[in-house]
Every structure is written in structure tokens, then in C-alpha cells.
mmCIF file of C-alpha atoms in Angstrom:
data_model
loop_
_atom_site.group_PDB
_atom_site.id
_atom_site.type_symbol
_atom_site.label_atom_id
_atom_site.label_comp_id
_atom_site.label_asym_id
_atom_site.label_seq_id
_atom_site.Cartn_x
_atom_site.Cartn_y
_atom_site.Cartn_z
ATOM 1 C CA MET K 57 27.127 102.265 116.407
ATOM 2 C CA LYS K 58 24.754 104.748 114.822
ATOM 3 C CA ILE K 59 24.186 104.250 111.332
ATOM 4 C CA THR K 60 24.011 107.762 109.368
ATOM 5 C CA GLN K 61 22.111 108.524 106.244
ATOM 6 C CA GLU K 62 25.812 108.903 104.396
ATOM 7 C CA ASP K 63 26.195 105.052 105.463
ATOM 8 C CA ILE K 64 22.643 104.338 104.018
ATOM 9 C CA ASN K 65 23.528 106.002 100.700
ATOM 10 C CA GLN K 66 26.866 104.319 100.078
ATOM 11 C CA TYR K 67 25.278 101.018 100.846
ATOM 12 C CA VAL K 68 22.194 101.687 98.390
ATOM 13 C CA ALA K 69 25.142 103.073 95.969
ATOM 14 C CA ASN K 70 26.927 99.913 95.985
ATOM 15 C CA GLY K 71 23.383 97.924 95.471
ATOM 16 C CA GLY K 72 22.469 97.195 98.941
ATOM 17 C CA SER K 73 18.833 96.133 99.979
ATOM 18 C CA LEU K 74 16.208 98.696 101.018
ATOM 19 C CA ARG K 75 14.085 96.632 102.974
ATOM 20 C CA HIS K 76 16.240 97.132 106.173
ATOM 21 C CA PHE K 77 15.497 101.075 106.233
ATOM 22 C CA LYS K 78 12.589 103.357 107.125
ATOM 23 C CA ILE K 79 10.639 105.223 104.349
ATOM 24 C CA LYS K 80 12.268 108.730 105.418
ATOM 25 C CA GLN K 81 15.501 107.072 105.310
ATOM 26 C CA ILE K 82 14.700 106.133 101.711
ATOM 27 C CA GLN K 83 13.351 109.208 100.736
ATOM 28 C CA ALA K 84 16.670 111.104 101.939
ATOM 29 C CA ILE K 85 18.476 108.929 99.336
ATOM 30 C CA PRO K 86 19.932 111.584 96.582
ATOM 31 C CA GLN K 87 18.312 111.026 93.292
ATOM 32 C CA GLU K 88 21.916 110.519 91.613
ATOM 33 C CA ILE K 89 22.018 107.387 93.776
ATOM 34 C CA VAL K 90 18.467 106.401 92.991
ATOM 35 C CA ASN K 91 19.457 106.794 89.180
ATOM 36 C CA GLN K 92 22.368 104.754 89.556
ATOM 37 C CA TYR K 93 20.365 101.925 91.527
ATOM 38 C CA ALA K 94 17.959 101.877 88.632
ATOM 39 C CA ALA K 95 20.766 101.709 85.874
ATOM 40 C CA ASN K 96 21.651 98.463 87.512
ATOM 41 C CA GLY K 97 18.186 97.077 87.104
ATOM 42 C CA TRP K 98 17.916 96.671 90.825
ATOM 43 C CA TYR K 99 14.470 96.544 92.387
ATOM 44 C CA LEU K 100 12.919 99.602 92.707
ATOM 45 C CA GLY K 101 9.719 99.078 94.769
ATOM 46 C CA SER K 102 10.867 100.290 97.803
ATOM 47 C CA PHE K 103 11.524 103.790 96.438
ATOM 48 C CA THR K 104 8.955 106.396 96.653
ATOM 49 C CA ASN K 105 6.797 107.130 93.616
ATOM 50 C CA GLY K 106 8.198 110.655 93.313
ATOM 51 C CA GLN K 107 11.697 108.967 93.275
ATOM 52 C CA LYS K 108 10.957 106.732 90.774
ATOM 53 C CA GLU K 109 9.161 109.464 88.551
ATOM 54 C CA ALA K 110 12.422 111.318 88.833
ATOM 55 C CA ILE K 111 14.460 108.914 87.271
ATOM 56 C CA PRO K 112 15.618 110.259 83.918
ATOM 57 C CA GLN K 113 14.635 108.190 80.618
ATOM 58 C CA GLU K 114 18.415 106.981 79.959
ATOM 59 C CA PHE K 115 18.567 105.334 83.500
ATOM 60 C CA ILE K 116 15.169 103.742 82.906
ATOM 61 C CA ASN K 117 16.205 102.376 79.257
ATOM 62 C CA GLN K 118 19.412 100.891 81.157
ATOM 63 C CA TYR K 119 17.299 99.420 84.112
ATOM 64 C CA VAL K 120 14.748 97.454 81.513
ATOM 65 C CA LEU K 121 18.158 96.378 79.563
ATOM 66 C CA ASN K 122 19.605 95.185 82.978
ATOM 67 C CA GLY K 123 16.153 93.187 83.314
ATOM 68 C CA GLY K 124 14.562 95.758 85.845
ATOM 69 C CA ASP K 125 10.738 94.857 86.562
ATOM 70 C CA LEU K 126 8.643 96.909 84.330
ATOM 71 C CA GLY K 127 5.834 96.756 87.379
ATOM 72 C CA ASP K 128 8.237 99.467 89.093
ATOM 73 C CA LEU K 129 7.698 101.793 86.411
ATOM 74 C CA ALA K 130 4.951 104.607 85.553
ATOM 75 C CA LYS K 131 2.740 103.958 82.349
ATOM 76 C CA GLU K 132 4.407 106.832 80.627
ATOM 77 C CA GLN K 133 8.090 105.850 81.839
ATOM 78 C CA ILE K 134 7.254 102.369 79.669
ATOM 79 C CA GLN K 135 5.789 103.986 76.739
ATOM 80 C CA ALA K 136 8.953 106.175 76.632
ATOM 81 C CA ILE K 137 11.084 103.028 76.345
ATOM 82 C CA PRO K 138 12.681 103.048 72.399
ATOM 83 C CA GLN K 139 11.097 99.718 70.762
ATOM 84 C CA GLU K 140 15.119 98.449 70.345
ATOM 85 C CA ILE K 141 14.755 97.922 73.895
ATOM 86 C CA PHE K 142 11.707 96.145 74.113
ATOM 87 C CA TYR K 143 13.167 93.700 71.623
ATOM 88 C CA GLN K 144 16.209 93.095 73.871
ATOM 89 C CA TYR K 145 13.995 92.809 76.883
ATOM 90 C CA VAL K 146 11.675 90.384 75.631
ATOM 91 C CA ALA K 147 14.370 88.328 73.853
ATOM 92 C CA ASN K 148 16.206 87.945 77.301
ATOM 93 C CA GLY K 149 12.773 86.634 78.951
ATOM 94 C CA GLY K 150 11.490 90.148 80.100
ATOM 95 C CA SER K 151 7.490 89.691 81.025
ATOM 96 C CA LEU K 152 5.109 91.302 78.360
ATOM 97 C CA VAL K 153 2.665 92.141 81.039
ATOM 98 C CA ARG K 154 3.269 95.771 81.231
ATOM 99 C CA ILE K 155 3.872 96.269 77.566
ATOM 100 C CA THR K 156 1.293 97.984 75.218
ATOM 101 C CA LYS K 157 -0.412 96.012 72.545
ATOM 102 C CA GLU K 158 1.174 98.099 70.160
ATOM 103 C CA GLN K 159 4.660 97.534 71.445
ATOM 104 C CA ILE K 160 4.048 93.666 71.494
ATOM 105 C CA GLN K 161 2.800 94.114 68.072
ATOM 106 C CA ALA K 162 5.820 95.783 66.960
ATOM 107 C CA ILE K 163 8.380 93.087 68.011
ATOM 108 C CA PRO K 164 9.475 90.818 65.336
ATOM 109 C CA GLN K 165 7.659 87.382 65.620
ATOM 110 C CA GLU K 166 10.862 85.356 65.976
ATOM 111 C CA ILE K 167 11.555 87.278 69.143
ATOM 112 C CA ILE K 168 8.135 86.275 70.732
ATOM 113 C CA ASN K 169 8.488 83.045 69.662
ATOM 114 C CA GLN K 170 11.552 82.518 72.006
ATOM 115 C CA TYR K 171 9.483 84.142 74.567
#
């Protein structure tokens, strides 16, 4: 049985791992599916930079709220995340590594102390 692009799209839409697919197959995944994948906080590292950069900010914000790794995002995407989302991200154990000094300084000390 041959796996079609439609099968791949459905698999990814349901949260399946991208590690089994070739770059051409990943590039063919519709952006709407990439966006939803991000909103669920799932690993974005297998998508192309173009696919990741095309994710609308509201999906990026959901990605971060759902524990997504900031290392998968472009600097501009991280800088556009509202401060309130960083509060929740850090309070839930999110890494401070990709957050700017200014963003860290704006997080209330009690949240930082929990970190």
C-alpha cells in the first residue's frame, strides 16, 4: 500500500511525528495543518524555516502556552509573544534561554523564583 500525501497530511493533523517523512513530503503539508500542529505545542523542528515563519502569531502564542520549544521559533516570532504568555510559559517551567533580557526582567519575581 502506497502512502499518499493526503495520508501524511491526516497523520500530521492528528499529531503524528514528522521524522518518518522526506523533506519533500513535509514541504507539501498545507500551512493550515502546520499552524494547528504548532497550536498544539508539538515539535516544529522538522518543518522548514519557511513553514515555521509562516505560522500566524496567534498560533505561535498557543504553541508557547502549550509548552512548545522556543528554540523552534525565529527571533521575531519570540519578540512578538505577549508578556502575559511569557508569565505562563515560565510559571509552567518553560526555558528562559531564548527570552530576551528585557522580557525576563518584566516577569514578576515570584514567577522567576518558582523557576
